[in-house]
CSV table of C-alpha atoms and ligand atoms in Angstrom, one decimal:
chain,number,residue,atom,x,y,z
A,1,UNK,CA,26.0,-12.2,2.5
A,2,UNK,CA,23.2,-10.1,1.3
A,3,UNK,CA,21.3,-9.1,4.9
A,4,UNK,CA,24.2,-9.2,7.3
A,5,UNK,CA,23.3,-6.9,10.3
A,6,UNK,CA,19.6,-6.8,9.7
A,7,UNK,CA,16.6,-7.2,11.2
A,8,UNK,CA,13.5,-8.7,9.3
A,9,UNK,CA,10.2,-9.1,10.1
A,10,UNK,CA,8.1,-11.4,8.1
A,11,UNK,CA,4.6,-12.0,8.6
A,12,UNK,CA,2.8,-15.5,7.5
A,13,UNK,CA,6.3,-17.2,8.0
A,14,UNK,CA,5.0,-20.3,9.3
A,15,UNK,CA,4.8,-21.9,5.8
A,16,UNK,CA,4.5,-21.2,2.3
A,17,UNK,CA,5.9,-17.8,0.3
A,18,UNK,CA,6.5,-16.5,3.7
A,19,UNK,CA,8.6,-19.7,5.3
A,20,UNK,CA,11.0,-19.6,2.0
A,21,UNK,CA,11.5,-15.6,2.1
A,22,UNK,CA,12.7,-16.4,5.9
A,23,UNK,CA,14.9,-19.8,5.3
A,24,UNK,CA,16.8,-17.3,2.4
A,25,UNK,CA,17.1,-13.9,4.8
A,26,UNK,CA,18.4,-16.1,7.4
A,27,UNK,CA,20.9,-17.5,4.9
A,28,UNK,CA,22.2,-14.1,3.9
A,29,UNK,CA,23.0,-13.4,7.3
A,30,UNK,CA,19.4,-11.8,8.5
A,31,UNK,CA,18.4,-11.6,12.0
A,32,UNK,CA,14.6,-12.9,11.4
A,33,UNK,CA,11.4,-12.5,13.6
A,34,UNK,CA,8.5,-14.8,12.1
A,35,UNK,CA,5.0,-13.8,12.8
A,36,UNK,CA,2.2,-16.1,12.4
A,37,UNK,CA,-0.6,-17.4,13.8
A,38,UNK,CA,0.2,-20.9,12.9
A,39,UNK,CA,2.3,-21.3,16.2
A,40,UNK,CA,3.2,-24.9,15.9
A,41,UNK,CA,4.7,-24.8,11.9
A,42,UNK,CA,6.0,-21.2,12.9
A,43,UNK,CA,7.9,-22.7,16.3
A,44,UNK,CA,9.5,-25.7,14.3
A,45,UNK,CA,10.7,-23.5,11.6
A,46,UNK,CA,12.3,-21.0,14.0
A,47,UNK,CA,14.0,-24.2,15.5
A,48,UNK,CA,15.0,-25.6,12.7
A,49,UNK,CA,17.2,-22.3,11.5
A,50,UNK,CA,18.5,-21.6,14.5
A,51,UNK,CA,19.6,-24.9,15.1
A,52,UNK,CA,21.6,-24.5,11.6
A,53,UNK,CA,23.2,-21.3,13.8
A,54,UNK,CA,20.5,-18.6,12.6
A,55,UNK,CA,19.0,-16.0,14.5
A,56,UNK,CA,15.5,-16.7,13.7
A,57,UNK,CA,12.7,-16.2,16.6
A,58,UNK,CA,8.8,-16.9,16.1
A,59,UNK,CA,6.1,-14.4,17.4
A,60,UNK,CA,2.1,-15.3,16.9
A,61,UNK,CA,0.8,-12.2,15.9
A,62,UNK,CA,-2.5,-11.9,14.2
A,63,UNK,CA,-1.5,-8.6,11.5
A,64,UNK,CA,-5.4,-7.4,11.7
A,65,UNK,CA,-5.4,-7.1,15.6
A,66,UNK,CA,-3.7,-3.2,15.9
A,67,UNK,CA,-2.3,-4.6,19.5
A,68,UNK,CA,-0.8,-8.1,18.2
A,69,UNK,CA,1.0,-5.7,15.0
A,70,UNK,CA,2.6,-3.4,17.6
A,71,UNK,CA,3.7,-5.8,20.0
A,72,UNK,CA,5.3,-7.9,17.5
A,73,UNK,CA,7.0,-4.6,16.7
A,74,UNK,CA,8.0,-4.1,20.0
A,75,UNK,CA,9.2,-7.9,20.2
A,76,UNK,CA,11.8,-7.4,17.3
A,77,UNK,CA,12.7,-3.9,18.9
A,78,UNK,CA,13.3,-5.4,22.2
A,79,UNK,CA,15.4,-8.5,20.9
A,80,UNK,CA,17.7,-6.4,18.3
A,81,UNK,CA,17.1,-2.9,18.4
A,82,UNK,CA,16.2,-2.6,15.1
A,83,UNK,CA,13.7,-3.0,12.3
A,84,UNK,CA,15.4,-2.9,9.1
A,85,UNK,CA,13.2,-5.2,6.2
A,86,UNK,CA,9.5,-6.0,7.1
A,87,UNK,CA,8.0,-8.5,4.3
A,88,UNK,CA,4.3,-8.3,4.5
A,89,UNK,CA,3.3,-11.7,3.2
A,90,UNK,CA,0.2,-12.5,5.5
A,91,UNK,CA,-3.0,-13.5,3.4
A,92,UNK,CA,-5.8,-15.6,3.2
A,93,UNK,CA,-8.5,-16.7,0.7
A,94,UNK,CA,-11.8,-17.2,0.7
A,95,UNK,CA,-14.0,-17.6,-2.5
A,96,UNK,CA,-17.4,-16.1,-2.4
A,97,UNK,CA,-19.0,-14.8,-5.5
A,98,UNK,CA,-21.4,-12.0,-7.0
A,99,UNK,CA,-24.0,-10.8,-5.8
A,100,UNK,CA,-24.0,-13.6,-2.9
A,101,UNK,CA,-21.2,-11.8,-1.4
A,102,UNK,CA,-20.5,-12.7,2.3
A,103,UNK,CA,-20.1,-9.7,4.7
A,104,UNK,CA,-18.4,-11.8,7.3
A,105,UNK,CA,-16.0,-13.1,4.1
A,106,UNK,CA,-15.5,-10.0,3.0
A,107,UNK,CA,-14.3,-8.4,6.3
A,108,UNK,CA,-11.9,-11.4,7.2
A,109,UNK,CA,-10.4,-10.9,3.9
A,110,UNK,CA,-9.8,-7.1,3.9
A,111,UNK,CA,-8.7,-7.4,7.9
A,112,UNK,CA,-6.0,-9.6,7.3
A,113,UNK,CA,-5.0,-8.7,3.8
A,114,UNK,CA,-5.0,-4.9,3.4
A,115,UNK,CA,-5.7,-3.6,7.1
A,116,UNK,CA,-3.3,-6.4,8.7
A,117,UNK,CA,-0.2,-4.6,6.0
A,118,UNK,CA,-1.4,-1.1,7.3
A,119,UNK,CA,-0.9,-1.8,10.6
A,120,UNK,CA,2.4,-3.9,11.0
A,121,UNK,CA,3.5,-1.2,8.4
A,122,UNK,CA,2.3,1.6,10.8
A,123,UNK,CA,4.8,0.3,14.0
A,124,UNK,CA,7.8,-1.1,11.9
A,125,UNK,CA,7.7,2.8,10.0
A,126,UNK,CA,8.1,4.5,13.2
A,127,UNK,CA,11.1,2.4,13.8
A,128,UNK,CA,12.7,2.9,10.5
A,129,UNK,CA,12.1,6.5,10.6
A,130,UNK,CA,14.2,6.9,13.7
A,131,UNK,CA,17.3,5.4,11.9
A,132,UNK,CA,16.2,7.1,8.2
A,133,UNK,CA,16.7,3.8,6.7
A,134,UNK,CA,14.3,0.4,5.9
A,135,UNK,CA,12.7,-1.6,3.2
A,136,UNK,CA,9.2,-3.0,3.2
A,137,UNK,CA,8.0,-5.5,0.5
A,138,UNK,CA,4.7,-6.4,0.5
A,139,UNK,CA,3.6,-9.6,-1.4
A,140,UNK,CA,-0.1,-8.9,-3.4
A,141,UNK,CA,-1.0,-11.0,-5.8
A,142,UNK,CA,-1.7,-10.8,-9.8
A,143,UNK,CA,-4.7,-10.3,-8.8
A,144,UNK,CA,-4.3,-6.6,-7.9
A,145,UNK,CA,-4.1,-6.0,-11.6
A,146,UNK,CA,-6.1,-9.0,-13.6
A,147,UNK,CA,-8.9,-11.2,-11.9
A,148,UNK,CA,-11.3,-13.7,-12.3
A,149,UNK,CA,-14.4,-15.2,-11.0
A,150,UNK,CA,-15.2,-15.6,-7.2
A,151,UNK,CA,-12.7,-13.9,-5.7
A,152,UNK,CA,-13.6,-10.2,-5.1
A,153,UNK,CA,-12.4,-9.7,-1.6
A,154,UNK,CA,-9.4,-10.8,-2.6
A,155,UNK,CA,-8.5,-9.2,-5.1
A,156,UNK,CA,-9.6,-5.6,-4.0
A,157,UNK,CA,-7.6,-6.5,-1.2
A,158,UNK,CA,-4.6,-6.9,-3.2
A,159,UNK,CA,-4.9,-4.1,-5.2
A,160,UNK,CA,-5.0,-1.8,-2.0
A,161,UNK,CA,-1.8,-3.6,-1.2
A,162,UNK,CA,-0.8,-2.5,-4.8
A,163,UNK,CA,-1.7,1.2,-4.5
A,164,UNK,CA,-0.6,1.7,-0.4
A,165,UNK,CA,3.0,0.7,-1.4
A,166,UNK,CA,2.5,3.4,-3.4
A,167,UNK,CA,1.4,5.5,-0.7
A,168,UNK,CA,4.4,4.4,1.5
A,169,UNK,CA,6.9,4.8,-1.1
A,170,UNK,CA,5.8,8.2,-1.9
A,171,UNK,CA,5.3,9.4,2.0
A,172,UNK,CA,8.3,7.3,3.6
A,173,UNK,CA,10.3,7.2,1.1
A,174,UNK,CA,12.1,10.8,2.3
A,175,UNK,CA,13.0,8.9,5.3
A,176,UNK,CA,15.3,6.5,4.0
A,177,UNK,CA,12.2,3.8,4.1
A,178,UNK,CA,11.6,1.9,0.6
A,179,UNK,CA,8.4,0.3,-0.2
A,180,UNK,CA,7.5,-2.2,-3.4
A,181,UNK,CA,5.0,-4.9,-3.9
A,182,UNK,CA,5.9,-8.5,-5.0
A,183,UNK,CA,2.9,-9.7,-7.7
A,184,UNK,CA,3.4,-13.4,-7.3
A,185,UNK,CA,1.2,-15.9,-9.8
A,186,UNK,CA,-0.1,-19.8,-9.4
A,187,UNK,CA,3.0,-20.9,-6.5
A,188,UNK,CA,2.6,-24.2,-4.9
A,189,UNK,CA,1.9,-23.1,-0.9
A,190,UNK,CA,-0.5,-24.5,1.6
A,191,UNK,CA,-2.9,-21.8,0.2
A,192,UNK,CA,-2.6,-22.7,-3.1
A,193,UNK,CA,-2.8,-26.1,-2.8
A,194,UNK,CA,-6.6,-26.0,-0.5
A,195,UNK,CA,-8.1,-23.4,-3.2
A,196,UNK,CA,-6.9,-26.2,-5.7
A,197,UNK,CA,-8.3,-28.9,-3.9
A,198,UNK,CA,-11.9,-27.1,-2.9
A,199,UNK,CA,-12.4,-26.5,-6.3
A,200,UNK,CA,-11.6,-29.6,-7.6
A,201,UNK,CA,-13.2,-32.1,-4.7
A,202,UNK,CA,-9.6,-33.4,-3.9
A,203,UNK,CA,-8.2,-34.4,-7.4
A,204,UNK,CA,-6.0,-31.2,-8.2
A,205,UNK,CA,-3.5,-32.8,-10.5
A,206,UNK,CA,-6.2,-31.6,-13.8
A,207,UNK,CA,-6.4,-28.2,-12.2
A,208,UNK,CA,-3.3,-27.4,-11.6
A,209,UNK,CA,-1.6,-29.0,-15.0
A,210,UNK,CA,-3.9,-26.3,-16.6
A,211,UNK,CA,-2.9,-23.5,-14.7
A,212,UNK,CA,0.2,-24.4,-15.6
A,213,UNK,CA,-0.6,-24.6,-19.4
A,214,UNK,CA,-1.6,-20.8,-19.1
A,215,UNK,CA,2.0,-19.6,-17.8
A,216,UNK,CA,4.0,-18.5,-20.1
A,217,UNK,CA,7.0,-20.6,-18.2
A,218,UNK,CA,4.5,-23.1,-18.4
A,219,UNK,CA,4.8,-24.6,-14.7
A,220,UNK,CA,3.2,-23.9,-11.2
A,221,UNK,CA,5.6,-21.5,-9.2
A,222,UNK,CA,7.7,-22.7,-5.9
A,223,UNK,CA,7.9,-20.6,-2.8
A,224,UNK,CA,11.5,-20.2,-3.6
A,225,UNK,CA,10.3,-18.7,-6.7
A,226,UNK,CA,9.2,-15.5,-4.7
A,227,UNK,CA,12.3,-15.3,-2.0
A,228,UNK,CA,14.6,-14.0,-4.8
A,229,UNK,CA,13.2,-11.5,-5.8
A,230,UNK,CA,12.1,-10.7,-2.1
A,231,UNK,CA,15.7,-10.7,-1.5
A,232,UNK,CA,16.7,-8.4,-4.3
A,233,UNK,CA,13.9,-5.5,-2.9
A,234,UNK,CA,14.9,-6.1,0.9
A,235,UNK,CA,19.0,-5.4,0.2
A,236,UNK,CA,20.7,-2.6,-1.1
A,237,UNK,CA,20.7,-4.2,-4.5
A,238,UNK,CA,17.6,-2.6,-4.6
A,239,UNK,CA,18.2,0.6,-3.0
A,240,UNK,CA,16.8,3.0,-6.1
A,241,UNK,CA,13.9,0.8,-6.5
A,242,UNK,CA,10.8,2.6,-4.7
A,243,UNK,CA,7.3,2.1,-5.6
A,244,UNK,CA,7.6,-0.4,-8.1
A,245,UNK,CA,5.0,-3.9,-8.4
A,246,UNK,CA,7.0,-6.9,-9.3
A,247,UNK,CA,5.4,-10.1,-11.1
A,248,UNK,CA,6.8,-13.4,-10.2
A,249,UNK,CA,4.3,-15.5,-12.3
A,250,UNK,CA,5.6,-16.9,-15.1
A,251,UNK,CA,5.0,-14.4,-17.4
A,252,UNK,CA,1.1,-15.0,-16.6
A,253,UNK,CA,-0.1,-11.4,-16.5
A,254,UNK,CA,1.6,-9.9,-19.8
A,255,UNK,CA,-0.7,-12.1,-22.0
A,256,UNK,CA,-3.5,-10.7,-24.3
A,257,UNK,CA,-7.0,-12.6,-23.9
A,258,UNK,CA,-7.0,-15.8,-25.8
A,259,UNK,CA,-2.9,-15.7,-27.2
A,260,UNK,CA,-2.6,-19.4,-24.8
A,261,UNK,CA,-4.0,-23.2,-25.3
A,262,UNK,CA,-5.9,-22.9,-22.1
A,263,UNK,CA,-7.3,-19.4,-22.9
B,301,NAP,P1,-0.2,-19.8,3.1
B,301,NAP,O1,0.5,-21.0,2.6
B,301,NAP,O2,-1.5,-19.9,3.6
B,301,NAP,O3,0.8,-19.1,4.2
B,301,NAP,C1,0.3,-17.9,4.7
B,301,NAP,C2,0.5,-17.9,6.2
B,301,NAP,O4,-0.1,-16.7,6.8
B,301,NAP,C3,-0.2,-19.1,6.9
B,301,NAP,O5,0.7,-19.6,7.9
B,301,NAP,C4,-1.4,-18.4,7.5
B,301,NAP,O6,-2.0,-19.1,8.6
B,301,NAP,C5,-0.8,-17.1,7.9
B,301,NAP,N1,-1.9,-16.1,8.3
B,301,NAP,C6,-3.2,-16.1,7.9
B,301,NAP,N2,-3.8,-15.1,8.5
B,301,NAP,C7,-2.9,-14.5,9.3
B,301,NAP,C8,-3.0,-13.4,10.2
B,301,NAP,N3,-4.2,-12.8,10.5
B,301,NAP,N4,-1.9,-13.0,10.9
B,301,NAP,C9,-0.8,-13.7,10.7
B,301,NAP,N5,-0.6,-14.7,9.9
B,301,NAP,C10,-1.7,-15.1,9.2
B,301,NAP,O7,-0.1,-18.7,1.9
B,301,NAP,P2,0.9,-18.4,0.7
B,301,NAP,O8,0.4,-19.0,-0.5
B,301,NAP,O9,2.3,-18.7,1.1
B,301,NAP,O10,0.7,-16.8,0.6
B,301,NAP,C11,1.5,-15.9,1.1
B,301,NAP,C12,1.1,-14.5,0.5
B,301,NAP,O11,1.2,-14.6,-0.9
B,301,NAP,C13,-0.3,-14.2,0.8
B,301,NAP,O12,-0.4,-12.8,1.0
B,301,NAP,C14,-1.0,-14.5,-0.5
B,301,NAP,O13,-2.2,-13.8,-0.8
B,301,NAP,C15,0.0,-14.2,-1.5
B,301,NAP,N6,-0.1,-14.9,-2.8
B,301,NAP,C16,-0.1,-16.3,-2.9
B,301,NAP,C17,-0.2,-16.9,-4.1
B,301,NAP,C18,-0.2,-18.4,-4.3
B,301,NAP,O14,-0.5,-18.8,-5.4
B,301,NAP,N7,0.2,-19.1,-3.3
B,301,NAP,C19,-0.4,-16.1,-5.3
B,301,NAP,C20,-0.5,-14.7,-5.1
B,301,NAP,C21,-0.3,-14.1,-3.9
B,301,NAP,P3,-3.3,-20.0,8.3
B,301,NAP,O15,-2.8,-21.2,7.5
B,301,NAP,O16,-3.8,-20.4,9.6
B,301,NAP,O17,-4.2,-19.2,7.4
């Protein structure tokens, strides 16, 4: 097993990416906290591993309240001793377009996605610093690098994910403490699946059989799609791999303009 004797934090694990990135370190022999704020999905999940003989405990922890980050931090440290993998996979959407964008849209989006990954980041460091060893994956988006209409908090939220793994990789990474960011695509989650059907009045079959037209791969992704390569950048398999952004999309964001059916 991959993760035997470690600790992992994972934030969002109630469902979507963030519940499959769990259900796979807990099968490679991870000790795993989920943090959420979706207490009842979170609870049943933690229940469901351990009663398949997992250590897997659930914490709600908002990731933009500073107090909630540390004493989910000080939860994990408590129960095992140890912080050893910390996924930061907590995100929301929320569309709102030029030049009618929403101030009170715009801070939710940048508390939870980019300030919410500072600050779990900030306690779980501290932790890894003591034992000079730790990896940290944080899941972005596509977006960080290529966007689109409507969604401008979130995507200059994900590309300050992008560029403060880059900051931890190049400022923890004498420490023992890896950092690298996980690009994911379309994937089928909760989150996915509302966008789809806001945009499309509840019928998102069309929409999303043309999303997947425009993948290269040409299908939607699956949670699991993501807790692979999660997996390889939280073990040792990984262990020279420091800085890095990783697509899981499909081959989505390599395209030139126009080289697709769909455009
Ligand atoms: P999801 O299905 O909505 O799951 C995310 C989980 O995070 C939910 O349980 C959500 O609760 C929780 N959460 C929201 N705000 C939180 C907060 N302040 N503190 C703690 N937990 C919070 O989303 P997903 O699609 O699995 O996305 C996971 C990550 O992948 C996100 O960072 C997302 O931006 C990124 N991503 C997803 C896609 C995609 O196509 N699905 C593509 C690129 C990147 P609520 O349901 O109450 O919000």
């Amino acid at each position: 097993m991959k993760l035997s004797n470690r600790v992992a934090i994972i934030t969002g694990a109630s469902q979507g990416i963030g519940a499959a990135i769990a259900r796979r370190f807990a099968e490679e022999g991870a000790r795993v906290m989920l943090a959420d704020i979706l207490d009842d999905d979170g609870k049943s999940l933690a229940g469901e591993l351990s009663a398949s003989g997992h250590d897997v405990r659930y914490v709600r922890a908002n990731v933009s309240s500073e107090s909630d980050a540390k004493a989910l931090v000080e939860q994990a440290m408590s129960a095992h001793g140890q912080v050893d993998i910390l996924v930061n996979n907590a995100g929301i959407l929320r569309r709102t377009s030029w030049p009618d964008i929403d101030i009170a849209n715009w801070n939710e989006v940048l508390a939870v996605n980019l300030t919410g990954v500072m600050l779990v980041t900030k306690y779980v460091a501290e932790q890894m610093r003591a034992r000079q060893r730790g990896s940290i994956v944080n899941i972005a988006s596509i977006h960080a690098e290529l966007t689109g209409p409507g969604v401008a908090a979130y995507a200059a939220s994900k590309a300050g994910v992008q560029i403060l793994t880059r900051s931890m990789a190049i400022e923890l990474g004498p420490d023992g403490i890896r950092a690298n960011a996980i690009l994911p695509g379309y994937i089928r989650t909760p989150l996915y699946m509302n966008d789809a059907n806001r945009a499309t009045g509840g019928n998102p079959g069309p929409f999303i059989d043309a999303a997947a037209a425009r993948v290269p791969s040409r299908r939607v992704g699956e949670p699991d799609d993501v807790s692979g390569p999660a997996l390889f950048l939280a073990s040792d398999e990984s262990l020279y791999v420091n800085g890095i952004s990783l697509a899981v999309d499909g081959g989505l964001a390599i395209q030139q303009a126009g080289t697709n059916p769909a455009g």
